Each structure stands twice: as C-alpha cells, then as structure tokens.
GROMACS .gro file of C-alpha atoms in nm:
model
  248
    1MET     CA    1   3.734  -0.045  -1.469
    2ASN     CA    2   3.385   0.148  -1.457
    3HIS     CA    3   3.463   0.521  -1.496
    4SER     CA    4   3.224   0.738  -1.225
    5ALA     CA    5   3.201   1.109  -1.269
    6GLN     CA    6   3.538   1.081  -0.958
    7TYR     CA    7   3.775   0.934  -1.296
    8THR     CA    8   4.032   1.216  -1.155
    9ILE     CA    9   4.483   1.152  -1.153
   10LYS     CA   10   4.422   1.200  -0.782
   11ASP     CA   11   4.216   0.918  -0.752
   12MET     CA   12   4.398   0.701  -1.011
   13ARG     CA   13   4.706   0.853  -0.853
   14GLU     CA   14   4.573   0.672  -0.453
   15ALA     CA   15   4.440   0.357  -0.693
   16LEU     CA   16   4.755   0.322  -0.876
   17LYS     CA   17   4.974   0.321  -0.536
   18SER     CA   18   4.698   0.139  -0.376
   19GLY     CA   19   4.686  -0.189  -0.625
   20ALA     CA   20   4.265  -0.129  -0.621
   21ALA     CA   21   4.342   0.001  -1.010
   22THR     CA   22   4.653  -0.076  -1.225
   23SER     CA   23   4.763   0.097  -1.518
   24SER     CA   24   4.750  -0.210  -1.792
   25ALA     CA   25   4.355  -0.161  -1.632
   26LEU     CA   26   4.273   0.155  -1.676
   27VAL     CA   27   4.374   0.148  -2.087
   28ALA     CA   28   4.198  -0.223  -2.201
   29ALA     CA   29   3.874   0.048  -2.001
   30SER     CA   30   3.978   0.311  -2.282
   31ILE     CA   31   4.022   0.066  -2.564
   32LYS     CA   32   3.684  -0.104  -2.474
   33THR     CA   33   3.496   0.228  -2.421
   34PHE     CA   34   3.605   0.322  -2.787
   35GLU     CA   35   3.512  -0.069  -3.009
   36ALA     CA   36   3.193  -0.009  -2.793
   37ASP     CA   37   3.096   0.372  -2.925
   38LYS     CA   38   3.235   0.227  -3.245
   39GLY     CA   39   2.862   0.106  -3.290
   40ALA     CA   40   2.701   0.355  -3.176
   41ALA     CA   41   2.434   0.502  -3.366
   42LEU     CA   42   2.665   0.829  -3.341
   43PRO     CA   43   2.976   0.736  -3.233
   44LEU     CA   44   3.149   1.029  -3.082
   45ASN     CA   45   3.445   1.005  -3.301
   46ALA     CA   46   3.684   1.151  -3.010
   47PHE     CA   47   4.005   0.947  -3.124
   48LEU     CA   48   4.189   0.870  -3.465
   49GLU     CA   49   4.368   0.618  -3.392
   50LEU     CA   50   4.499   0.491  -2.983
   51TYR     CA   51   4.873   0.402  -2.971
   52GLY     CA   52   4.956  -0.019  -3.068
   53ASP     CA   53   5.238   0.090  -2.782
   54ALA     CA   54   4.983   0.204  -2.492
   55VAL     CA   55   4.912  -0.123  -2.364
   56GLN     CA   56   5.395  -0.238  -2.385
   57LYS     CA   57   5.378   0.121  -2.152
   58ALA     CA   58   5.087  -0.009  -1.887
   59GLU     CA   59   5.200  -0.310  -1.767
   60ALA     CA   60   5.580  -0.137  -1.770
   61ALA     CA   61   5.434   0.123  -1.514
   62ASP     CA   62   5.252  -0.214  -1.350
   63ALA     CA   63   5.587  -0.300  -1.295
   64LEU     CA   64   5.773  -0.041  -1.200
   65ILE     CA   65   5.486  -0.014  -0.895
   66ALA     CA   66   5.475  -0.360  -0.761
   67ARG     CA   67   5.811  -0.369  -0.731
   68ALA     CA   68   5.838   0.000  -0.572
   69ARG     CA   69   5.541  -0.195  -0.360
   70ALA     CA   70   5.792  -0.479  -0.289
   71GLU     CA   71   6.100  -0.281  -0.216
   72GLY     CA   72   5.903  -0.146   0.067
   73GLY     CA   73   6.072   0.204   0.223
   74GLY     CA   74   5.922   0.472   0.073
   75ALA     CA   75   6.008   0.372  -0.259
   76LEU     CA   76   5.672   0.379  -0.342
   77GLU     CA   77   5.624   0.659  -0.330
   78ARG     CA   78   6.025   0.825  -0.397
   79LEU     CA   79   5.886   0.670  -0.722
   80PHE     CA   80   5.546   0.870  -0.836
   81ALA     CA   81   5.738   1.166  -0.697
   82GLU     CA   82   5.949   1.111  -0.913
   83LYS     CA   83   5.736   1.009  -1.172
   84PRO     CA   84   5.394   1.189  -1.052
   85LEU     CA   85   5.181   1.043  -1.314
   86LEU     CA   86   5.258   0.679  -1.346
   87GLY     CA   87   5.078   0.477  -1.576
   88LEU     CA   88   4.791   0.738  -1.655
   89PRO     CA   89   4.654   0.752  -1.981
   90PHE     CA   90   4.582   1.033  -2.103
   91ALA     CA   91   4.498   1.130  -2.484
   92ASN     CA   92   4.652   1.359  -2.750
   93LYS     CA   93   4.556   1.617  -3.059
   94ASP     CA   94   4.630   1.561  -3.392
   95ASN     CA   95   4.862   1.798  -3.484
   96ILE     CA   96   5.142   1.724  -3.174
   97SER     CA   97   5.407   1.505  -3.256
   98ALA     CA   98   5.464   1.244  -3.111
   99LYS     CA   99   5.725   0.992  -3.222
  100GLY     CA  100   5.680   0.695  -3.496
  101LYS     CA  101   5.300   0.809  -3.492
  102LYS     CA  102   5.136   0.971  -3.761
  103LEU     CA  103   5.036   1.292  -3.772
  104THR     CA  104   4.814   1.470  -3.968
  105CYS     CA  105   4.591   1.778  -3.855
  106ALA     CA  106   4.259   1.594  -3.989
  107SER     CA  107   4.394   1.666  -4.362
  108ARG     CA  108   4.423   1.486  -4.633
  109ILE     CA  109   4.771   1.698  -4.702
  110LEU     CA  110   4.939   1.553  -4.438
  111GLU     CA  111   4.816   1.204  -4.448
  112GLY     CA  112   5.077   0.907  -4.426
  113TYR     CA  113   5.284   1.144  -4.226
  114VAL     CA  114   5.479   1.039  -3.915
  115ALA     CA  115   5.591   1.224  -3.647
  116PRO     CA  116   5.995   1.135  -3.646
  117TYR     CA  117   6.015   1.309  -3.284
  118ASN     CA  118   5.809   1.375  -2.987
  119ALA     CA  119   5.734   1.704  -2.939
  120THR     CA  120   5.845   1.831  -2.587
  121VAL     CA  121   5.466   1.870  -2.376
  122ILE     CA  122   5.489   1.457  -2.500
  123GLU     CA  123   5.851   1.357  -2.378
  124ARG     CA  124   5.806   1.543  -2.036
  125LEU     CA  125   5.481   1.350  -2.008
  126GLU     CA  126   5.620   1.018  -2.040
  127ALA     CA  127   5.888   1.132  -1.821
  128ALA     CA  128   5.654   1.195  -1.580
  129GLY     CA  129   5.529   0.787  -1.668
  130ALA     CA  130   5.184   0.882  -1.859
  131ILE     CA  131   5.137   0.686  -2.138
  132PRO     CA  132   5.012   0.832  -2.544
  133LEU     CA  133   4.711   0.668  -2.538
  134GLY     CA  134   4.636   0.831  -2.914
  135ARG     CA  135   4.563   1.073  -3.122
  136CYS     CA  136   4.244   1.249  -3.137
  137ASN     CA  137   4.070   1.459  -3.403
  138GLN     CA  138   4.029   1.873  -3.515
  139ASP     CA  139   3.940   2.062  -3.699
  140GLU     CA  140   4.162   2.088  -4.003
  141PHE     CA  141   4.552   2.219  -3.966
  142ALA     CA  142   4.316   2.310  -3.622
  143MET     CA  143   4.099   2.645  -3.806
  144GLY     CA  144   3.713   2.530  -3.658
  145SER     CA  145   3.529   2.633  -3.324
  146SER     CA  146   3.335   2.332  -3.349
  147THR     CA  147   3.537   1.945  -3.516
  148GLU     CA  148   3.348   1.942  -3.788
  149TYR     CA  149   3.593   2.060  -4.086
  150SER     CA  150   3.809   1.716  -4.064
  151ILE     CA  151   3.869   1.467  -4.277
  152TYR     CA  152   3.730   1.298  -4.053
  153GLY     CA  153   3.416   1.351  -4.015
  154PRO     CA  154   3.245   1.554  -3.746
  155THR     CA  155   3.349   1.486  -3.358
  156ARG     CA  156   2.948   1.428  -3.155
  157ASN     CA  157   2.920   1.597  -2.789
  158PRO     CA  158   2.919   1.295  -2.546
  159ILE     CA  159   2.666   1.523  -2.367
  160ASN     CA  160   2.406   1.559  -2.655
  161ARG     CA  161   2.548   1.394  -2.943
  162GLU     CA  162   2.333   1.584  -3.152
  163TYR     CA  163   2.543   1.917  -3.038
  164VAL     CA  164   2.911   1.989  -3.109
  165SER     CA  165   3.224   1.885  -2.949
  166GLY     CA  166   3.374   2.250  -2.971
  167GLY     CA  167   3.699   2.277  -3.161
  168SER     CA  168   3.995   2.347  -3.257
  169SER     CA  169   4.023   2.018  -2.972
  170GLY     CA  170   3.692   1.869  -3.006
  171GLY     CA  171   3.817   1.501  -3.005
  172SER     CA  172   4.095   1.586  -2.687
  173ALA     CA  173   3.780   1.737  -2.527
  174ALA     CA  174   3.510   1.456  -2.600
  175ALA     CA  175   3.699   1.172  -2.472
  176VAL     CA  176   3.865   1.326  -2.164
  177ALA     CA  177   3.451   1.385  -2.074
  178ALA     CA  178   3.359   1.090  -2.255
  179ASN     CA  179   3.557   0.888  -2.032
  180GLN     CA  180   3.782   0.765  -2.269
  181ALA     CA  181   4.070   0.893  -2.142
  182LEU     CA  182   4.230   1.002  -1.801
  183PHE     CA  183   4.310   1.318  -1.925
  184SER     CA  184   4.421   1.547  -2.313
  185ILE     CA  185   4.584   1.860  -2.441
  186GLY     CA  186   4.493   2.032  -2.688
  187THR     CA  187   4.580   2.379  -2.928
  188GLU     CA  188   4.477   2.690  -2.851
  189THR     CA  189   4.511   2.994  -3.111
  190GLY     CA  190   4.191   3.179  -2.929
  191GLY     CA  191   3.945   2.884  -2.710
  192SER     CA  192   4.059   2.601  -2.919
  193VAL     CA  193   4.052   2.511  -2.599
  194ARG     CA  194   3.824   2.619  -2.348
  195LEU     CA  195   3.517   2.625  -2.576
  196PRO     CA  196   3.562   2.244  -2.654
  197ALA     CA  197   3.611   2.201  -2.233
  198SER     CA  198   3.285   2.441  -2.166
  199TYR     CA  199   3.123   2.240  -2.465
  200CYS     CA  200   3.209   1.902  -2.303
  201GLY     CA  201   3.125   1.977  -1.904
  202ILE     CA  202   3.488   1.943  -1.878
  203TYR     CA  203   3.806   2.166  -1.778
  204GLY     CA  204   3.991   2.365  -2.015
  205LEU     CA  205   4.286   2.549  -1.944
  206LYS     CA  206   4.457   2.770  -2.277
  207PRO     CA  207   4.817   2.896  -1.999
  208THR     CA  208   4.989   3.208  -2.004
  209TYR     CA  209   5.272   3.200  -2.363
  210GLY     CA  210   5.499   3.105  -2.272
  211VAL     CA  211   5.453   2.850  -1.964
  212LEU     CA  212   5.461   2.511  -2.183
  213SER     CA  213   5.737   2.447  -2.541
  214ARG     CA  214   5.525   2.465  -2.899
  215TRP     CA  215   5.804   2.258  -2.947
  216GLY     CA  216   5.671   1.947  -3.186
  217VAL     CA  217   5.317   2.153  -3.253
  218VAL     CA  218   5.228   2.227  -3.595
  219ALA     CA  219   5.129   2.578  -3.586
  220TYR     CA  220   4.886   2.802  -3.711
  221GLY     CA  221   4.973   3.154  -3.527
  222SER     CA  222   5.241   3.113  -3.405
  223SER     CA  223   5.196   3.461  -3.197
  224LEU     CA  224   4.970   3.282  -2.996
  225ASP     CA  225   4.941   2.950  -3.035
  226GLN     CA  226   5.006   2.763  -2.815
  227VAL     CA  227   4.892   2.441  -2.559
  228GLY     CA  228   4.648   2.320  -2.294
  229ILE     CA  229   4.567   2.111  -2.109
  230MET     CA  230   4.191   1.911  -2.071
  231GLY     CA  231   4.012   1.727  -1.736
  232HIS     CA  232   3.743   1.528  -1.519
  233THR     CA  233   3.891   1.836  -1.243
  234PRO     CA  234   4.121   2.187  -1.177
  235GLY     CA  235   4.374   1.943  -0.986
  236ASP     CA  236   4.428   1.739  -1.285
  237ILE     CA  237   4.523   2.028  -1.455
  238ALA     CA  238   4.797   2.107  -1.186
  239TYR     CA  239   4.943   1.838  -1.199
  240THR     CA  240   4.976   1.803  -1.584
  241VAL     CA  241   5.075   2.131  -1.625
  242ALA     CA  242   5.352   2.080  -1.336
  243SER     CA  243   5.507   1.798  -1.540
  244MET     CA  244   5.458   1.940  -1.855
  245CYS     CA  245   5.577   2.389  -1.821
  246GLY     CA  246   5.978   2.503  -1.804
  247ALA     CA  247   6.213   2.623  -2.100
  248ASP     CA  248   6.350   2.362  -2.313
   0.00000   0.00000   0.00000
C-alpha cells in the first residue's frame, strides 16, 4: 500500500470497510518501510523492534471484517462501532507496558525486562481493535527533549535526518511522520509529546491530567506524567483519546 499524506484513521477505516485495504496490507507496508529504512545512510531509528504478533493480529482483524461484510444487514457498521480502531496499526513508546514485550525505557538498567501486563491504554486500544506494531525509541527514562540520549542511539527527524526528532517521545513521532505507523502513543511530563510532534510536522496532544490512565507506564514525574497521542490530523487524536479515556 502506498502511504500518502492522507494516511489517516478516518481514511483507513473507510478503506478497511470498503475492502480497498486490509489490515494485513497496512501492517505489511509498515514492516516494509521499517526494513527498507534500516539500510539508509542515516536510518530513522524510530522503532526499536516490531512485535512478532502484529501480522497475526492483523489477519484476525481481516477475518472479523470479512465475516461482518458477508453477514450484511449492518453487521459491518456495528463491528466498527464496537471496535472503532479495528485493524489499525499503532506505535508504542518504550516506557509503556505491553504484555510479553520488552520494555527498557531506552536504558541498560532495564535491558531484558519483559512487561508482565498491559498498560491500561494498551488494553483499551486493543479492545478497540487497534494493533500494537512495535516499541519506539526515546530519551533514557524519558529524561530528555531530543531522543539523542538512548542506549539505542538517536532517532532522526524524517523531514531532515541531520536534525533531531525532539523528545522524549521522538521515536513515536518519527514513526508516524515517516508513515511507519498510522498513529502512536508516547508520554509527556513537560513537552515530550508536543515537542517531537511539532519537530516532525504532525499533531500531538498531552491530554488533561487524569483523562488517560497511567497504569502500566514507567513514571518520571508522577504528578505531571501523562500518556499522549500523535497522528497526522486532529481527528486521528480524537479517535484514539475516545477509545482510551476514562477511569480504570
């Protein structure tokens, strides 16, 4: 699939419903873009790894959509009302727990650590049908504003790779800006979502404190930390906030 400037949640939802796209194709395109970029003279280094079960989850989403389409009688609309992000791949930050996946906060201190449970935001995105694609680079323990201070090396800006991507959620921002992911989540204490979003030419939101649960997020400053969202349009952010918000 050719990711254009209109690679948005709204457009991809409609494409999945109409059959013009499949979740498997979206995930495969992200993987292809990621793998091709690794050979670049200055690799983006947005993703640290892609999750091994993303393809399987995409296939399961495609099966649900195909079944509802065959059933008719409004089944497809009901399915997408129940799962508004069905089949859509997103990027996770390396300090948000995804069960059974590595979580290192870009630090050697946590090298080899595997999250034993899902963060609430991951749980809710998956319940809405979204597919965790992989984990993204960040400043170590989210303490930075450029995503240069990571044991995995810096994340570069997809607009100009000689420049920084901003931080600390620079990997999440760069992945979206480079169309390696449809949308992403990160964390912010004092600019770590909004700064990289602005550096990379996309939209980023730090919601009001308490709108999104911090359960399963590695803390930096607990009275200030918040999960944030990055996407190509304000509508992308609205879809994801609606799926994640509320008390847990």
